[in-house]
Amino acid sequence: MAIFKCEKCGATKEGRCKPKKCTDCGGSDCMIKKEEKASGCGCGCKAKK
Ligand SMILES: [Zn+2]
């Protein structure tokens, strides 16, 4: 899973693939990948235990 953020309104969305348009402001091609979400670790840290 990855987190995508809208460049226009700042809304964030979680998903496996890049959203085609922002559901908040309706803008197209404004979703940018923010970060990869580490599997198994909800806090998103990269530390290995
Ligand atoms: Zn937006």
mmCIF file of N, CA, C and O and ligand atoms in Angstrom:
data_model
loop_
_atom_site.group_PDB
_atom_site.id
_atom_site.type_symbol
_atom_site.label_atom_id
_atom_site.label_comp_id
_atom_site.label_asym_id
_atom_site.label_seq_id
_atom_site.Cartn_x
_atom_site.Cartn_y
_atom_site.Cartn_z
ATOM 1 N N MET A 1 0.835 -1.203 0.000
ATOM 2 C CA MET A 1 0.000 0.000 0.000
ATOM 3 C C MET A 1 0.869 1.252 0.000
ATOM 4 O O MET A 1 1.938 1.296 0.582
ATOM 5 N N ALA A 2 0.378 2.266 -0.638
ATOM 6 C CA ALA A 2 1.106 3.532 -0.676
ATOM 7 C C ALA A 2 0.135 4.667 -0.378
ATOM 8 O O ALA A 2 -1.070 4.506 -0.487
ATOM 9 N N ILE A 3 0.713 5.782 -0.004
ATOM 10 C CA ILE A 3 -0.130 6.940 0.281
ATOM 11 C C ILE A 3 0.071 7.978 -0.818
ATOM 12 O O ILE A 3 1.194 8.308 -1.179
ATOM 13 N N PHE A 4 -1.025 8.467 -1.338
ATOM 14 C CA PHE A 4 -0.967 9.474 -2.388
ATOM 15 C C PHE A 4 -1.560 10.772 -1.861
ATOM 16 O O PHE A 4 -2.539 10.772 -1.136
ATOM 17 N N LYS A 5 -0.930 11.868 -2.256
ATOM 18 C CA LYS A 5 -1.403 13.167 -1.785
ATOM 19 C C LYS A 5 -1.744 14.075 -2.963
ATOM 20 O O LYS A 5 -1.008 14.115 -3.956
ATOM 21 N N CYS A 6 -2.832 14.798 -2.817
ATOM 22 C CA CYS A 6 -3.246 15.726 -3.867
ATOM 23 C C CYS A 6 -2.426 17.012 -3.774
ATOM 24 O O CYS A 6 -2.312 17.607 -2.707
ATOM 25 N N GLU A 7 -1.859 17.398 -4.906
ATOM 26 C CA GLU A 7 -1.040 18.616 -4.932
ATOM 27 C C GLU A 7 -1.895 19.867 -4.801
ATOM 28 O O GLU A 7 -1.421 20.915 -4.399
ATOM 29 N N LYS A 8 -3.150 19.749 -5.167
ATOM 30 C CA LYS A 8 -4.002 20.936 -5.190
ATOM 31 C C LYS A 8 -4.659 21.219 -3.842
ATOM 32 O O LYS A 8 -4.634 22.342 -3.364
ATOM 33 N N CYS A 9 -5.273 20.186 -3.254
ATOM 34 C CA CYS A 9 -6.009 20.439 -2.011
ATOM 35 C C CYS A 9 -5.380 19.777 -0.790
ATOM 36 O O CYS A 9 -5.778 20.041 0.328
ATOM 37 N N GLY A 10 -4.412 18.903 -1.013
ATOM 38 C CA GLY A 10 -3.703 18.306 0.109
ATOM 39 C C GLY A 10 -4.376 17.082 0.697
ATOM 40 O O GLY A 10 -3.944 16.564 1.723
ATOM 41 N N ALA A 11 -5.413 16.612 0.056
ATOM 42 C CA ALA A 11 -6.095 15.419 0.541
ATOM 43 C C ALA A 11 -5.215 14.192 0.338
ATOM 44 O O ALA A 11 -4.482 14.104 -0.647
ATOM 45 N N THR A 12 -5.271 13.267 1.264
ATOM 46 C CA THR A 12 -4.475 12.056 1.130
ATOM 47 C C THR A 12 -5.387 10.856 0.914
ATOM 48 O O THR A 12 -6.489 10.791 1.441
ATOM 49 N N LYS A 13 -4.846 9.921 0.132
ATOM 50 C CA LYS A 13 -5.594 8.705 -0.144
ATOM 51 C C LYS A 13 -4.657 7.515 -0.084
ATOM 52 O O LYS A 13 -3.508 7.588 -0.488
ATOM 53 N N GLU A 14 -5.183 6.412 0.405
ATOM 54 C CA GLU A 14 -4.394 5.191 0.476
ATOM 55 C C GLU A 14 -4.826 4.258 -0.632
ATOM 56 O O GLU A 14 -6.011 4.144 -0.930
ATOM 57 N N GLY A 15 -3.861 3.608 -1.241
ATOM 58 C CA GLY A 15 -4.243 2.669 -2.282
ATOM 59 C C GLY A 15 -3.056 1.941 -2.855
ATOM 60 O O GLY A 15 -1.906 2.277 -2.581
ATOM 61 N N ARG A 16 -3.357 0.919 -3.641
ATOM 62 C CA ARG A 16 -2.284 0.144 -4.255
ATOM 63 C C ARG A 16 -1.772 0.819 -5.519
ATOM 64 O O ARG A 16 -0.620 0.704 -5.881
ATOM 65 N N CYS A 17 -2.668 1.510 -6.212
ATOM 66 C CA CYS A 17 -2.231 2.207 -7.418
ATOM 67 C C CYS A 17 -2.660 3.673 -7.361
ATOM 68 O O CYS A 17 -3.527 4.055 -6.586
ATOM 69 N N LYS A 18 -2.025 4.465 -8.194
ATOM 70 C CA LYS A 18 -2.252 5.908 -8.185
ATOM 71 C C LYS A 18 -3.672 6.254 -8.643
ATOM 72 O O LYS A 18 -4.101 5.835 -9.713
ATOM 73 N N PRO A 19 -4.375 7.028 -7.822
ATOM 74 C CA PRO A 19 -5.729 7.444 -8.212
ATOM 75 C C PRO A 19 -5.675 8.348 -9.443
ATOM 76 O O PRO A 19 -4.777 9.182 -9.567
ATOM 77 N N LYS A 20 -6.649 8.193 -10.341
ATOM 78 C CA LYS A 20 -6.649 9.009 -11.562
ATOM 79 C C LYS A 20 -7.058 10.432 -11.266
ATOM 80 O O LYS A 20 -6.604 11.372 -11.888
ATOM 81 N N LYS A 21 -7.949 10.582 -10.299
ATOM 82 C CA LYS A 21 -8.357 11.938 -9.930
ATOM 83 C C LYS A 21 -8.623 12.033 -8.443
ATOM 84 O O LYS A 21 -8.895 11.034 -7.781
ATOM 85 N N CYS A 22 -8.551 13.254 -7.965
ATOM 86 C CA CYS A 22 -8.796 13.489 -6.550
ATOM 87 C C CYS A 22 -10.292 13.464 -6.278
ATOM 88 O O CYS A 22 -11.064 14.101 -6.981
ATOM 89 N N THR A 23 -10.678 12.704 -5.264
ATOM 90 C CA THR A 23 -12.103 12.622 -4.946
ATOM 91 C C THR A 23 -12.563 13.839 -4.158
ATOM 92 O O THR A 23 -13.750 14.080 -4.015
ATOM 93 N N ASP A 24 -11.619 14.592 -3.638
ATOM 94 C CA ASP A 24 -11.976 15.763 -2.836
ATOM 95 C C ASP A 24 -12.215 17.004 -3.684
ATOM 96 O O ASP A 24 -13.225 17.671 -3.571
ATOM 97 N N CYS A 25 -11.248 17.324 -4.553
ATOM 98 C CA CYS A 25 -11.376 18.543 -5.354
ATOM 99 C C CYS A 25 -11.704 18.243 -6.813
ATOM 100 O O CYS A 25 -11.989 19.136 -7.584
ATOM 101 N N GLY A 26 -11.637 16.955 -7.177
ATOM 102 C CA GLY A 26 -12.006 16.571 -8.535
ATOM 103 C C GLY A 26 -10.933 16.812 -9.569
ATOM 104 O O GLY A 26 -11.135 16.587 -10.755
ATOM 105 N N GLY A 27 -9.754 17.271 -9.122
ATOM 106 C CA GLY A 27 -8.664 17.532 -10.059
ATOM 107 C C GLY A 27 -8.084 16.237 -10.609
ATOM 108 O O GLY A 27 -8.018 15.235 -9.903
ATOM 109 N N SER A 28 -7.664 16.276 -11.859
ATOM 110 C CA SER A 28 -7.077 15.082 -12.454
ATOM 111 C C SER A 28 -5.561 15.221 -12.531
ATOM 112 O O SER A 28 -5.032 16.320 -12.709
ATOM 113 N N ASP A 29 -4.893 14.086 -12.381
ATOM 114 C CA ASP A 29 -3.420 14.045 -12.437
ATOM 115 C C ASP A 29 -2.750 14.941 -11.406
ATOM 116 O O ASP A 29 -1.717 15.523 -11.657
ATOM 117 N N CYS A 30 -3.367 15.074 -10.250
ATOM 118 C CA CYS A 30 -2.761 15.902 -9.209
ATOM 119 C C CYS A 30 -2.346 15.050 -8.009
ATOM 120 O O CYS A 30 -1.804 15.550 -7.041
ATOM 121 N N MET A 31 -2.598 13.747 -8.115
ATOM 122 C CA MET A 31 -2.231 12.864 -7.011
ATOM 123 C C MET A 31 -0.770 12.441 -7.143
ATOM 124 O O MET A 31 -0.365 11.875 -8.139
ATOM 125 N N ILE A 32 0.020 12.748 -6.137
ATOM 126 C CA ILE A 32 1.422 12.354 -6.145
ATOM 127 C C ILE A 32 1.689 11.374 -5.006
ATOM 128 O O ILE A 32 1.054 11.437 -3.961
ATOM 129 N N LYS A 33 2.624 10.481 -5.272
ATOM 130 C CA LYS A 33 2.934 9.466 -4.268
ATOM 131 C C LYS A 33 3.663 10.105 -3.095
ATOM 132 O O LYS A 33 4.660 10.791 -3.265
ATOM 133 N N LYS A 34 3.142 9.872 -1.924
ATOM 134 C CA LYS A 34 3.729 10.482 -0.741
ATOM 135 C C LYS A 34 4.735 9.528 -0.099
ATOM 136 O O LYS A 34 5.867 9.870 0.153
ATOM 137 N N GLU A 35 4.307 8.334 0.173
ATOM 138 C CA GLU A 35 5.212 7.372 0.787
ATOM 139 C C GLU A 35 4.699 5.949 0.645
ATOM 140 O O GLU A 35 3.514 5.719 0.498
ATOM 141 N N GLU A 36 5.622 5.032 0.680
ATOM 142 C CA GLU A 36 5.242 3.623 0.696
ATOM 143 C C GLU A 36 4.841 3.259 2.105
ATOM 144 O O GLU A 36 5.462 3.687 3.070
ATOM 145 N N LYS A 37 3.811 2.499 2.210
ATOM 146 C CA LYS A 37 3.410 2.083 3.540
ATOM 147 C C LYS A 37 4.017 0.712 3.833
ATOM 148 O O LYS A 37 3.805 -0.242 3.098
ATOM 149 N N ALA A 38 4.775 0.650 4.892
ATOM 150 C CA ALA A 38 5.420 -0.607 5.265
ATOM 151 C C ALA A 38 4.351 -1.620 5.677
ATOM 152 O O ALA A 38 3.460 -1.305 6.443
ATOM 153 N N SER A 39 4.472 -2.807 5.130
ATOM 154 C CA SER A 39 3.494 -3.824 5.466
ATOM 155 C C SER A 39 3.759 -4.381 6.862
ATOM 156 O O SER A 39 4.894 -4.657 7.233
ATOM 157 N N GLY A 40 2.727 -4.517 7.629
ATOM 158 C CA GLY A 40 2.852 -5.097 8.959
ATOM 159 C C GLY A 40 3.111 -4.076 10.043
ATOM 160 O O GLY A 40 2.913 -4.352 11.207
ATOM 161 N N CYS A 41 3.544 -2.889 9.639
ATOM 162 C CA CYS A 41 3.828 -1.855 10.636
ATOM 163 C C CYS A 41 2.949 -0.642 10.362
ATOM 164 O O CYS A 41 3.155 0.092 9.409
ATOM 165 N N GLY A 42 1.964 -0.438 11.194
ATOM 166 C CA GLY A 42 1.006 0.639 10.975
ATOM 167 C C GLY A 42 1.568 2.031 11.137
ATOM 168 O O GLY A 42 1.011 2.983 10.638
ATOM 169 N N CYS A 43 2.686 2.162 11.837
ATOM 170 C CA CYS A 43 3.224 3.499 12.106
ATOM 171 C C CYS A 43 4.060 4.026 10.940
ATOM 172 O O CYS A 43 4.418 5.184 10.905
ATOM 173 N N GLY A 44 4.362 3.179 9.971
ATOM 174 C CA GLY A 44 5.108 3.623 8.798
ATOM 175 C C GLY A 44 6.603 3.777 9.007
ATOM 176 O O GLY A 44 7.317 4.261 8.136
ATOM 177 N N CYS A 45 7.116 3.370 10.135
ATOM 178 C CA CYS A 45 8.554 3.465 10.375
ATOM 179 C C CYS A 45 9.292 2.353 9.624
ATOM 180 O O CYS A 45 8.694 1.371 9.223
ATOM 181 N N LYS A 46 10.545 2.561 9.415
ATOM 182 C CA LYS A 46 11.310 1.585 8.643
ATOM 183 C C LYS A 46 12.184 0.702 9.531
ATOM 184 O O LYS A 46 13.025 -0.047 9.056
ATOM 185 N N ALA A 47 12.024 0.849 10.812
ATOM 186 C CA ALA A 47 12.838 0.071 11.754
ATOM 187 C C ALA A 47 12.468 -1.409 11.711
ATOM 188 O O ALA A 47 11.292 -1.747 11.648
ATOM 189 N N LYS A 48 13.470 -2.214 11.734
ATOM 190 C CA LYS A 48 13.226 -3.661 11.743
ATOM 191 C C LYS A 48 13.375 -4.185 13.160
ATOM 192 O O LYS A 48 14.316 -3.835 13.855
ATOM 193 N N LYS A 49 12.421 -5.012 13.515
ATOM 194 C CA LYS A 49 12.488 -5.535 14.878
ATOM 195 C C LYS A 49 12.939 -6.989 14.884
ATOM 196 O O LYS A 49 12.619 -7.711 13.961
HETATM 197 ZN ZN ZN B 1 -7.532 17.406 -4.461
#
